[in-house]
Coordinates of C-alpha atoms and ligand atoms in Angstrom, one line a residue:
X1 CA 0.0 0.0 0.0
X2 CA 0.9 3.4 -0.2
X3 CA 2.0 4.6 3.6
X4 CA 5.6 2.7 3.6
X5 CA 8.9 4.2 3.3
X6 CA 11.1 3.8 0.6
X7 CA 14.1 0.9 1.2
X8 CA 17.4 2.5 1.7
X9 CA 19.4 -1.1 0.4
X10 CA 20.5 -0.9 -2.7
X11 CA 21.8 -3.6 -5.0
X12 CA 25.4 -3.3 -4.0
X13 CA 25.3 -5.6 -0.6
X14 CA 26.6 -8.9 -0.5
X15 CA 24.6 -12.0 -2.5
X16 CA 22.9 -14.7 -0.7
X17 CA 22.5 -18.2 -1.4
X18 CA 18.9 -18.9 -1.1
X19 CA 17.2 -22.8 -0.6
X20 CA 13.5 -22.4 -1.4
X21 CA 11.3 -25.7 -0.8
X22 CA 8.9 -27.0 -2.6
X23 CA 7.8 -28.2 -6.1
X24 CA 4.4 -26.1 -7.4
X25 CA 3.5 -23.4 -9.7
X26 CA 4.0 -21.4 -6.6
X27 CA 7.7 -22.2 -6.1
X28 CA 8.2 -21.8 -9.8
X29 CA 6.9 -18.1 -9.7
X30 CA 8.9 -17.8 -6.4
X31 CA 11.8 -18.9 -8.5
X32 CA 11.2 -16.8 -11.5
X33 CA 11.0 -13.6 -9.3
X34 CA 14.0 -14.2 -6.7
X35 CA 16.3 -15.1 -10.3
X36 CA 15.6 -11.7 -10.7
X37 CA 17.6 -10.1 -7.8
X38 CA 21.2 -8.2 -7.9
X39 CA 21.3 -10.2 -4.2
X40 CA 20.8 -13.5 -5.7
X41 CA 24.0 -15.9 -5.3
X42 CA 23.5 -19.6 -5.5
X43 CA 19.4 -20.8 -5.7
X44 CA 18.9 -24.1 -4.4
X45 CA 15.2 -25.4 -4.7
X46 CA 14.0 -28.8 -3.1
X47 CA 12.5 -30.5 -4.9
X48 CA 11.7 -28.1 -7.3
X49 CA 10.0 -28.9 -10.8
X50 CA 11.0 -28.4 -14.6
X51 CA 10.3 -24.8 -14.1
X52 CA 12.1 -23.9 -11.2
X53 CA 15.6 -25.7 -12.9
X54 CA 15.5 -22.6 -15.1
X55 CA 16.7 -20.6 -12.4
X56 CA 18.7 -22.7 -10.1
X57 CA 19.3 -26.2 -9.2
X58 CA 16.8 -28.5 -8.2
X59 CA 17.5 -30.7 -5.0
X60 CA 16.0 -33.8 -4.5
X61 CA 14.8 -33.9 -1.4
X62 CA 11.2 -33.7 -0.2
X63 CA 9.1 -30.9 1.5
X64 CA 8.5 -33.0 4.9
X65 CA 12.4 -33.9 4.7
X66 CA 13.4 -31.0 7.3
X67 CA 16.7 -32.6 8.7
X68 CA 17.9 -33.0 5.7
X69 CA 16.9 -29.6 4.2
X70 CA 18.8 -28.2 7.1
X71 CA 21.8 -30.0 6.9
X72 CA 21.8 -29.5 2.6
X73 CA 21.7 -25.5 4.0
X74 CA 24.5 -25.8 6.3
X75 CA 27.2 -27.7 3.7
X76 CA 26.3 -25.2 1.0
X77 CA 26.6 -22.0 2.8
X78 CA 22.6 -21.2 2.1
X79 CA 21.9 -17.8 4.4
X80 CA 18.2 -18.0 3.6
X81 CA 15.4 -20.8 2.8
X82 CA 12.1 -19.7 2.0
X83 CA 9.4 -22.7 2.5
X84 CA 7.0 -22.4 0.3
X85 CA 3.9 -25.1 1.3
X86 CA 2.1 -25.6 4.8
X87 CA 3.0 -29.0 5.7
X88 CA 6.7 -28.1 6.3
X89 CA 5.9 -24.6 7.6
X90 CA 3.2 -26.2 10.1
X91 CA 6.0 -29.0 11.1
X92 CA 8.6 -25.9 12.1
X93 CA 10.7 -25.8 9.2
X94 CA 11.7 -22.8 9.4
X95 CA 12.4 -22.7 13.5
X96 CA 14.5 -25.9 12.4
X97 CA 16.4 -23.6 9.9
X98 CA 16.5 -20.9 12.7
X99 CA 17.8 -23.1 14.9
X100 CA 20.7 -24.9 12.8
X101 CA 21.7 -20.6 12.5
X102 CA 20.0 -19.7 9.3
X103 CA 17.3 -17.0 8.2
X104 CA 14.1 -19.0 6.8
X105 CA 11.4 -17.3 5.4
X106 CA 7.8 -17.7 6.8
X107 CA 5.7 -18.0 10.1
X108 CA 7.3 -20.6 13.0
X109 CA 5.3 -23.8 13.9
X110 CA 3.8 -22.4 16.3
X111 CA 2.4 -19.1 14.0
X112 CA 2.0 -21.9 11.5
X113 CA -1.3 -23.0 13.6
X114 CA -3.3 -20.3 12.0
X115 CA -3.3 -22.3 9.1
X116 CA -3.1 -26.0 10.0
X117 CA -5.5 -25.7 12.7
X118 CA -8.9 -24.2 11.7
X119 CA -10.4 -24.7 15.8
X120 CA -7.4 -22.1 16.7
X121 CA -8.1 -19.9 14.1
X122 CA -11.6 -19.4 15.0
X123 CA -11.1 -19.4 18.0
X124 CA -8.4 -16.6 17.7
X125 CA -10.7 -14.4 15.6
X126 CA -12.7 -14.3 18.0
X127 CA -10.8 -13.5 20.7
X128 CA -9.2 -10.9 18.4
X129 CA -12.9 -9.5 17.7
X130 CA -12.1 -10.2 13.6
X131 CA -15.6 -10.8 11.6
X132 CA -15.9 -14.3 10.5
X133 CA -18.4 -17.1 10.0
X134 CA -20.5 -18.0 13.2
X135 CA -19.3 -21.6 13.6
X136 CA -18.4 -24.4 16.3
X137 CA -15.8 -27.4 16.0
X138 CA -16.9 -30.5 16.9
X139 CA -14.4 -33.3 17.5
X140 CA -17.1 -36.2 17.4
X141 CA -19.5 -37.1 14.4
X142 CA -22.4 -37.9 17.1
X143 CA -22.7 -34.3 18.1
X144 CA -21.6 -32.6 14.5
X145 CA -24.1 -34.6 13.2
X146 CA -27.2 -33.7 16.2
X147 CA -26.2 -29.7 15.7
X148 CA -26.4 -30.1 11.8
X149 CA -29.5 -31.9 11.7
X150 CA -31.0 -29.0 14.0
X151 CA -30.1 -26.3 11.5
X152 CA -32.1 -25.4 8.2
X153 CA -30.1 -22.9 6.7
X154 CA -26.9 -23.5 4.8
X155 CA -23.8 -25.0 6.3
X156 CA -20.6 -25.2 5.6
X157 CA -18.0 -27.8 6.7
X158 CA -14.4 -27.6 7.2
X159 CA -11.9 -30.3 8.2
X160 CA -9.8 -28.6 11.1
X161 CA -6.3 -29.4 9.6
X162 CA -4.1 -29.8 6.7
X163 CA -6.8 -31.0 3.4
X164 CA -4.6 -29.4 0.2
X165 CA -7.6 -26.8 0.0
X166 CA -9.9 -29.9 -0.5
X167 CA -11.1 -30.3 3.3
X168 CA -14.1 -27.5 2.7
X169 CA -17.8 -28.6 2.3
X170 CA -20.3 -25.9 1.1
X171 CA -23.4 -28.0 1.8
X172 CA -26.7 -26.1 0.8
X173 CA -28.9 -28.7 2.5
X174 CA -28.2 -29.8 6.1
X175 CA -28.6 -33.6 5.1
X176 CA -25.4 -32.7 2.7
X177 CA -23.5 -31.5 5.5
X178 CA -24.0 -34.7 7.4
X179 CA -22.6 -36.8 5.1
X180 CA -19.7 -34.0 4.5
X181 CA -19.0 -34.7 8.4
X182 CA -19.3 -38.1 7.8
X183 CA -16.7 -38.4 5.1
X184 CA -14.4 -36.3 7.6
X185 CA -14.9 -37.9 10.5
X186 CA -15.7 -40.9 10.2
X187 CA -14.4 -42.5 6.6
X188 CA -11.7 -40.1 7.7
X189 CA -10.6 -39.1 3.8
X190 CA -8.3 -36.6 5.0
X191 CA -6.5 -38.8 7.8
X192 CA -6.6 -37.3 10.9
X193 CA -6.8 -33.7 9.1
X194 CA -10.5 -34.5 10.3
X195 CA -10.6 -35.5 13.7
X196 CA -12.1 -32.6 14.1
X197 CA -14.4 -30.1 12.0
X198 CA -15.7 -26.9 12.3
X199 CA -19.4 -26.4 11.0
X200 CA -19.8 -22.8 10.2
X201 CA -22.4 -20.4 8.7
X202 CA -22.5 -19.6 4.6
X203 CA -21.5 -16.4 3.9
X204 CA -22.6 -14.6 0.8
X205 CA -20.9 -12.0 -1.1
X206 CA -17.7 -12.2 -3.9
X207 CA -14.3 -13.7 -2.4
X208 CA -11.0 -11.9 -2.4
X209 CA -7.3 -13.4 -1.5
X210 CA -5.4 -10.7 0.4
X211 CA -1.9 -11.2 1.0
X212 CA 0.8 -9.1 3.3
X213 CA 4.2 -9.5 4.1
X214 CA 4.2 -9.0 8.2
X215 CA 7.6 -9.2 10.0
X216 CA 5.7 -9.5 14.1
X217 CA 5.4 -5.8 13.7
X218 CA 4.9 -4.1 10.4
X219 CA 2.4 -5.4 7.8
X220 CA 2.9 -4.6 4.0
X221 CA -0.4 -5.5 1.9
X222 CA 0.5 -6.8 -1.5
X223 CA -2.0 -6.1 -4.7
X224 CA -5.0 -8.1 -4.1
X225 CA -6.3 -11.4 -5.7
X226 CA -8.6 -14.0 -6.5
X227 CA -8.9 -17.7 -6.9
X228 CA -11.2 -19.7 -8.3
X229 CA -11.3 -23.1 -6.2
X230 CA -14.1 -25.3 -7.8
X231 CA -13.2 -27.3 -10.8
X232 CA -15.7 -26.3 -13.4
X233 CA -17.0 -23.3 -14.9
X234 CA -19.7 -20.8 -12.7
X235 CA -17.9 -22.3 -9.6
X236 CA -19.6 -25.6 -9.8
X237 CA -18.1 -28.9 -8.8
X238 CA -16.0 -30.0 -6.1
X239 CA -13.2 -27.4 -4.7
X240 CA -9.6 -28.4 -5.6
X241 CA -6.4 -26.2 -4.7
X242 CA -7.0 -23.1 -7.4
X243 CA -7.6 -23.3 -10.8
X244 CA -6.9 -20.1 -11.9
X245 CA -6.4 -16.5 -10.7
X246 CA -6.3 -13.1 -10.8
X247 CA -5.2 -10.1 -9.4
X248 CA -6.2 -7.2 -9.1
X249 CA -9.8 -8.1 -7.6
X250 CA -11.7 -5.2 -8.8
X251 CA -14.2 -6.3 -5.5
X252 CA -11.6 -4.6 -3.0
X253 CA -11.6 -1.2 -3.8
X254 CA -9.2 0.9 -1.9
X255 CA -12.0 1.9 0.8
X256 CA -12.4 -2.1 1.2
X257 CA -8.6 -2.5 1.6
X258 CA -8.5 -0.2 4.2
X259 CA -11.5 -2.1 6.0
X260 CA -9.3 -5.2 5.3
X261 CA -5.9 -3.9 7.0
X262 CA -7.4 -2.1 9.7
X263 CA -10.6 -4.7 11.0
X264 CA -8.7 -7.8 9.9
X265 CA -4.7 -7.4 9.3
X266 CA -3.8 -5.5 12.4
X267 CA -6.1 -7.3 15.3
X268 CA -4.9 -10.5 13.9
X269 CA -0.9 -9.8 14.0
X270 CA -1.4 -8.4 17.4
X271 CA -3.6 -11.4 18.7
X272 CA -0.5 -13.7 17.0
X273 CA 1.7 -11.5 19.4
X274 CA -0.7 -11.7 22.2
X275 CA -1.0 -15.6 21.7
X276 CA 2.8 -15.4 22.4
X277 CA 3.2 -17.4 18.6
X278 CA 4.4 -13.6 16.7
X279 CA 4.0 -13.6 13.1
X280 CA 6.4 -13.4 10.4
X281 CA 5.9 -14.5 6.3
X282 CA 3.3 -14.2 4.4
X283 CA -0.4 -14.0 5.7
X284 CA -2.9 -14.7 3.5
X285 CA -6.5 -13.9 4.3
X286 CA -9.1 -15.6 2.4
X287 CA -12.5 -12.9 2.6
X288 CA -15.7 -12.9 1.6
X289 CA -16.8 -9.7 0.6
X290 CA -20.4 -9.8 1.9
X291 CA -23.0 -6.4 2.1
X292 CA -21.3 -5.9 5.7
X293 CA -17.9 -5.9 5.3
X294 CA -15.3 -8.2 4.8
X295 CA -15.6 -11.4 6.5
X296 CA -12.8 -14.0 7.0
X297 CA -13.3 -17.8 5.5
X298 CA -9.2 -18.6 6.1
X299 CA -6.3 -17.7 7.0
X300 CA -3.0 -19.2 5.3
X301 CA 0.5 -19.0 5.7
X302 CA 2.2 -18.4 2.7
X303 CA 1.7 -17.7 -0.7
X304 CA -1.7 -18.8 -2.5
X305 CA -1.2 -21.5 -5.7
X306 CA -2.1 -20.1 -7.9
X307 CA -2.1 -16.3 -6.4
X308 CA 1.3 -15.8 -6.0
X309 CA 1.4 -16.0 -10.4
X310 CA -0.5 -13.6 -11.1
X311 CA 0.7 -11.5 -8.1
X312 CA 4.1 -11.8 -8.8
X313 CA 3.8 -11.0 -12.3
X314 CA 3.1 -7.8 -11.4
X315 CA 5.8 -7.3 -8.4
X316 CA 8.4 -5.0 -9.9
X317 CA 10.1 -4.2 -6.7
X318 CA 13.0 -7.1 -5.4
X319 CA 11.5 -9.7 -3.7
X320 CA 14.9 -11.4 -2.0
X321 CA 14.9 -7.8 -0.4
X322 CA 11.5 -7.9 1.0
X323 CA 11.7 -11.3 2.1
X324 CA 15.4 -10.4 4.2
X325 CA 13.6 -7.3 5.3
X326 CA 11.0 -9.3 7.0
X327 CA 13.1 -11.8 8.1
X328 CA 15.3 -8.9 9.5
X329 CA 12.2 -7.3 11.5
X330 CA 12.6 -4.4 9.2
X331 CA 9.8 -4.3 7.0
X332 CA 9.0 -0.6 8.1
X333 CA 11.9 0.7 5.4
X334 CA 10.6 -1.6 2.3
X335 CA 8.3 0.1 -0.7
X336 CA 6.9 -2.0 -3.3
X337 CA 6.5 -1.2 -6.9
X338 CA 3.7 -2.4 -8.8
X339 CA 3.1 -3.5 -12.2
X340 CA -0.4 -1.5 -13.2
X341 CA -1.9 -4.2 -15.7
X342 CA -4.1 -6.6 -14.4
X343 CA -2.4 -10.7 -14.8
X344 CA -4.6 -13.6 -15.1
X345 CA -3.5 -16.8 -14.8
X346 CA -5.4 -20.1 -16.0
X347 CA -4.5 -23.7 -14.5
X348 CA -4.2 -26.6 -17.0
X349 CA -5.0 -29.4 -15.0
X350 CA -5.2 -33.4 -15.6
X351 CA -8.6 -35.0 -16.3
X352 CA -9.8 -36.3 -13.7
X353 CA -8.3 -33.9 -10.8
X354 CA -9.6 -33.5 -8.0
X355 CA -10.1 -37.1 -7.9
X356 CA -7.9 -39.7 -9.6
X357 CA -5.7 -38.6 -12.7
X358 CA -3.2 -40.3 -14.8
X359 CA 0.2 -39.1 -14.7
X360 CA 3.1 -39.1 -17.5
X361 CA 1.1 -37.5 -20.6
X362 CA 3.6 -35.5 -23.1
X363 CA 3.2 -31.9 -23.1
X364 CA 3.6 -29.6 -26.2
X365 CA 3.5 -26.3 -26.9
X366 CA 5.2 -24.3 -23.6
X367 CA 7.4 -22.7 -25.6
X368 CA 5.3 -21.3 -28.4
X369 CA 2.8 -20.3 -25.3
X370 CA 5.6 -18.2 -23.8
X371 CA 6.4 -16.6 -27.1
X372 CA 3.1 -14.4 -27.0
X373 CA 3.9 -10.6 -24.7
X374 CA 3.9 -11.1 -21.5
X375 CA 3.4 -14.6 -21.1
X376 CA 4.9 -17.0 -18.3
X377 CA 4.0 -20.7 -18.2
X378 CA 4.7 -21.7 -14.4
X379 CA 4.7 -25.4 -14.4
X380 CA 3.0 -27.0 -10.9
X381 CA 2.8 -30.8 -11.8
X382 CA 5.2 -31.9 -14.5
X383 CA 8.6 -34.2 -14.8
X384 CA 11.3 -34.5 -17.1
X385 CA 10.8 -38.3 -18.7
X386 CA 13.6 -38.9 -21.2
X387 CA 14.0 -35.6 -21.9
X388 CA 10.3 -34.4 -22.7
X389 CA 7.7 -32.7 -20.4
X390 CA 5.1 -34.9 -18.9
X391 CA 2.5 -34.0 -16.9
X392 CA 3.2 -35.6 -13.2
X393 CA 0.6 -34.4 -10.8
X394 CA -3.2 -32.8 -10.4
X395 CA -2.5 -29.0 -11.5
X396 CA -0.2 -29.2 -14.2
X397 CA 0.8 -25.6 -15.6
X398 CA 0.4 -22.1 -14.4
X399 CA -0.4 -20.1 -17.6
X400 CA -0.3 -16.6 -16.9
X401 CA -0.2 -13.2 -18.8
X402 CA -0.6 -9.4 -18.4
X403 CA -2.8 -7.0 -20.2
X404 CA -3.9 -3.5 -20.1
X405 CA -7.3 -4.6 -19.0
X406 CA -8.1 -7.9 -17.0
X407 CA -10.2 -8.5 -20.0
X408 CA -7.3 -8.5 -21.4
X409 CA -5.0 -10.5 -19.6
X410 CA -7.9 -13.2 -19.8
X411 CA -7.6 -13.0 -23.7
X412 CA -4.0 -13.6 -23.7
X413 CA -3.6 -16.0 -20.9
X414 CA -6.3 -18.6 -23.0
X415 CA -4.8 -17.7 -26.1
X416 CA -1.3 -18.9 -24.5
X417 CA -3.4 -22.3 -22.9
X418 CA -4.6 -22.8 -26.7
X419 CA -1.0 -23.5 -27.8
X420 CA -0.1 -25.9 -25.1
X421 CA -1.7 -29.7 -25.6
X422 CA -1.6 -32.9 -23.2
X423 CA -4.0 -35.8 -23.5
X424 CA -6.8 -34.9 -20.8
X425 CA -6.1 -31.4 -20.6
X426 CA -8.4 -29.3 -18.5
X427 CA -9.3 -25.9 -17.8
X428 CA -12.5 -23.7 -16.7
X429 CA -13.2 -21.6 -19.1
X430 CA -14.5 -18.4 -17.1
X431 CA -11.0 -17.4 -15.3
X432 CA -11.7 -13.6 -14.4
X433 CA -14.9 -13.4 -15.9
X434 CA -16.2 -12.1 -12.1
X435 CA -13.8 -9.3 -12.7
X436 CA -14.6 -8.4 -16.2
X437 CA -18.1 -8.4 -15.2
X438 CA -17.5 -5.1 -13.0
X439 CA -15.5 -3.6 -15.9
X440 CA -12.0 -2.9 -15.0
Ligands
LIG1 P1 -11.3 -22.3 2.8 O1 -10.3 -23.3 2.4 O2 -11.8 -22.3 4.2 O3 -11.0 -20.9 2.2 O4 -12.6 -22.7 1.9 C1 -12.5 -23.0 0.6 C2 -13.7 -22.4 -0.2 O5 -14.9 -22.8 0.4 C3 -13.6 -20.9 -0.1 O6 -12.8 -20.3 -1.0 C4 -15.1 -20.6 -0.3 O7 -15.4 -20.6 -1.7 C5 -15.8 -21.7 0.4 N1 -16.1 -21.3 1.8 C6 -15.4 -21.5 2.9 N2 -16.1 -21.1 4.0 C7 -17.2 -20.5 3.6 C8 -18.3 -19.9 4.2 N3 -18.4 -19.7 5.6 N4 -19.3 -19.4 3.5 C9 -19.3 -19.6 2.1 N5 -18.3 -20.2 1.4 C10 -17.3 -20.7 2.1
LIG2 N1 -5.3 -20.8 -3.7 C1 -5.6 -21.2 -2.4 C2 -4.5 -21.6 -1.6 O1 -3.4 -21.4 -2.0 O2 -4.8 -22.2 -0.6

């Protein structure tokens, strides 16, 4: 936002070897942007993807493999990692990185709660005085099920932990939200992600994704977003991680942004501090606009997938600075420089996703995608199989383009998707279409 002072570094300080985990479309835009910085030295990224080898070298070691992304930090001399997912960040990857002496990038365990724990979320916001969804947590089926059946409005259901974005049930009959609990709780499809659930009111009203960089103290809103989490066009269908984005969200107008920062941002760093777990990263609020205000449906701890594309399409500023700068506790001294077009990014998926897929299809066309202005293809699930691209996981490409207008940006993105083939390639058709409709 506007308030911040300018950053007195400048590109002449020493470089940094950075490790960044993880292996989406995410971690490939993280990649694309920190290749950009005069501060970059060596970029390590575990275990990275096809994308993120064009700016560094890809590590093979998993995401949940902390030890050993620690000790890979130590013998190569890497001053920061930034974790990109929630599993490590919720399993204190970064206070293991802290701890073995080196910066890391992103909320502590502990912080890392607001995220992998819905029941402490709510129950933070509330103690916080932050506008959510009325809801309870329940952590047995018997009594989800007694307070469901004795409600006749819309419900919605949430597994309390860690679901990939899948553990959320909006069930427009109560009878739906039974068996929504049911799957949870009892078939337990998300492990014990679901031993307990919180049952909440629906909201109505347009979302929005807001992200800030916060370093305990200072909080520094990025441009604001959109996803669009059900698979199929006009939102119908199951939700899977994000199938496409786009950023700016015409819904947040500056007056709304300042409602954001000031009734959600702010109570909800100080209630981190107050919590005694302080919070540093990225936090990522995921609002309903509704006809009172903004509202809070989650809070994450990192980047969106597929936000951060569009978003950091637009970043012009240095992001290895910010992220040191938060790192550092001085976020006060960064500004941010914005790219004014609108980005818009479309996810190819496999067929199939978000249930079963097949994995290992040939992919063409990337590079005749990329030749059109403006155009980045992030890749999220894909492998290297004797030398081709193969698809090699649920969301498989990122595609993702600017333009003067967001109808614009839409226009190119598709027209980029158009070039790029794969046997059981899917994507909505309506990416931005919510932000077209109020004409920016
Ligand atoms: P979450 O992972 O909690 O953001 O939920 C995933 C998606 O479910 C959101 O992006 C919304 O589309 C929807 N959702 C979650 N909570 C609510 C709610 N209380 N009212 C309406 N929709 C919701
Ligand atoms: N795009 C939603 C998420 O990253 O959770």
């Amino acid at each position: 936002m506007k308030e911040q002072k300018k950053s007195k570094k400048g590109g002449g300080a020493e470089k940094i070897n950075v490790l960044l985990v993880g292996s989406g479309g995410r971690e490939h835009a993280i990649a694309w942007k920190l290749g950009q910085s005069k501060r970059l030295g060596k970029l390590f990224i575990a275990p990275g993807n096809p994308g993120t080898a064009k700016f560094g070298e890809n590590v093979n070691i998993g995401v949940g493999q902390i030890r050993e992304l620690v000790e890979f930090a130590v013998k190569n001399d890497v001053q920061l990692a930034v974790v990109g997912p929630e599993d490590p960040l919720s399993e204190g990857a970064v206070d293991t990185f802290e701890a073995a002496g080196i910066k890391a990038f992103g909320p502590s365990g502990a912080a890392a709660k607001l995220e992998a724990d819905k029941a402490f979320a709510k129950q933070l916001m509330r103690s916080s005085s932050i506008s959510t969804a009325e809801g309870r947590v329940f952590d047995n089926f018997p009594e989800a099920k007694a307070y469901i059946a004795s409600r006749d409005e819309a419900v919605v259901v949430k597994a309390a932990g860690l679901a990939k974005g899948k553990g959320v049930y909006v069930c427009d009959e109560p009878s739906d939200g039974i068996l929504a609990a049911e799957k949870i709780m009892v078939d337990k499809i998300f492990g014990s992600a679901g031993d307990m659930i919180v049952v909440e009111d629906k909201l109505l009203g347009e979302e929005a994704s807001i992200l800030a960089f916060v370093d305990g103290k200072s909080i520094y809103v990025m441009e604001s977003s959109q996803d669009h989490k059900p698979i199929g066009d006009g939102d119908k269908g199951p939700n899977t991680g994000g199938m496409g984005a786009y950023s700016p969200a015409p819904v947040v107008t500056d007056k709304m942004m300042d409602r954001i920062n000031s009734e959600i941002l702010v109570p909800l760093v100080a209630g981190m501090n107050r919590s005694g777990a302080p919070y540093k990263g990225i936090l990522y609020a995921g609002l309903m606009i509704t006809a009172g205000g903004p509202r809070v449906l989650e809070f994450n701890v990192r980047f969106g997938d597929p936000e951060a594309q569009p978003i950091l399409m637009r970043l012009k500023s240095d992001l290895l600075e910010v992220m040191l700068a938060v790192c550092e506790g001085r976020l006060d001294e960064v500004d941010l420089q914005w790219d004014q077009r609108p980005a818009v990014c479309v996810v190819m998926a496999s067929e199939g996703y978000p249930g079963d897929y097949e994995k290992g299809k040939e992919i063409s066309g990337i590079d005749e995608a990329e030749q059109l202005p403006d155009t980045i293809v992030f890749h999220a699930g894909t492998a290297v199989k004797d030398g081709r691209v193969v698809t090699d996981g649920g969301r498989v490409l990122g595609v993702t383009s600017l333009g003067d207008s967001i109808a614009e940006a839409k226009e190119n993105a598709y027209k980029a998707a158009e070039r790029i083939k794969f046997d059981g390639a899917y994507y909505r058709g309506d990416i931005a279409d919510k932000a077209i409709r109020r004409k920016v």
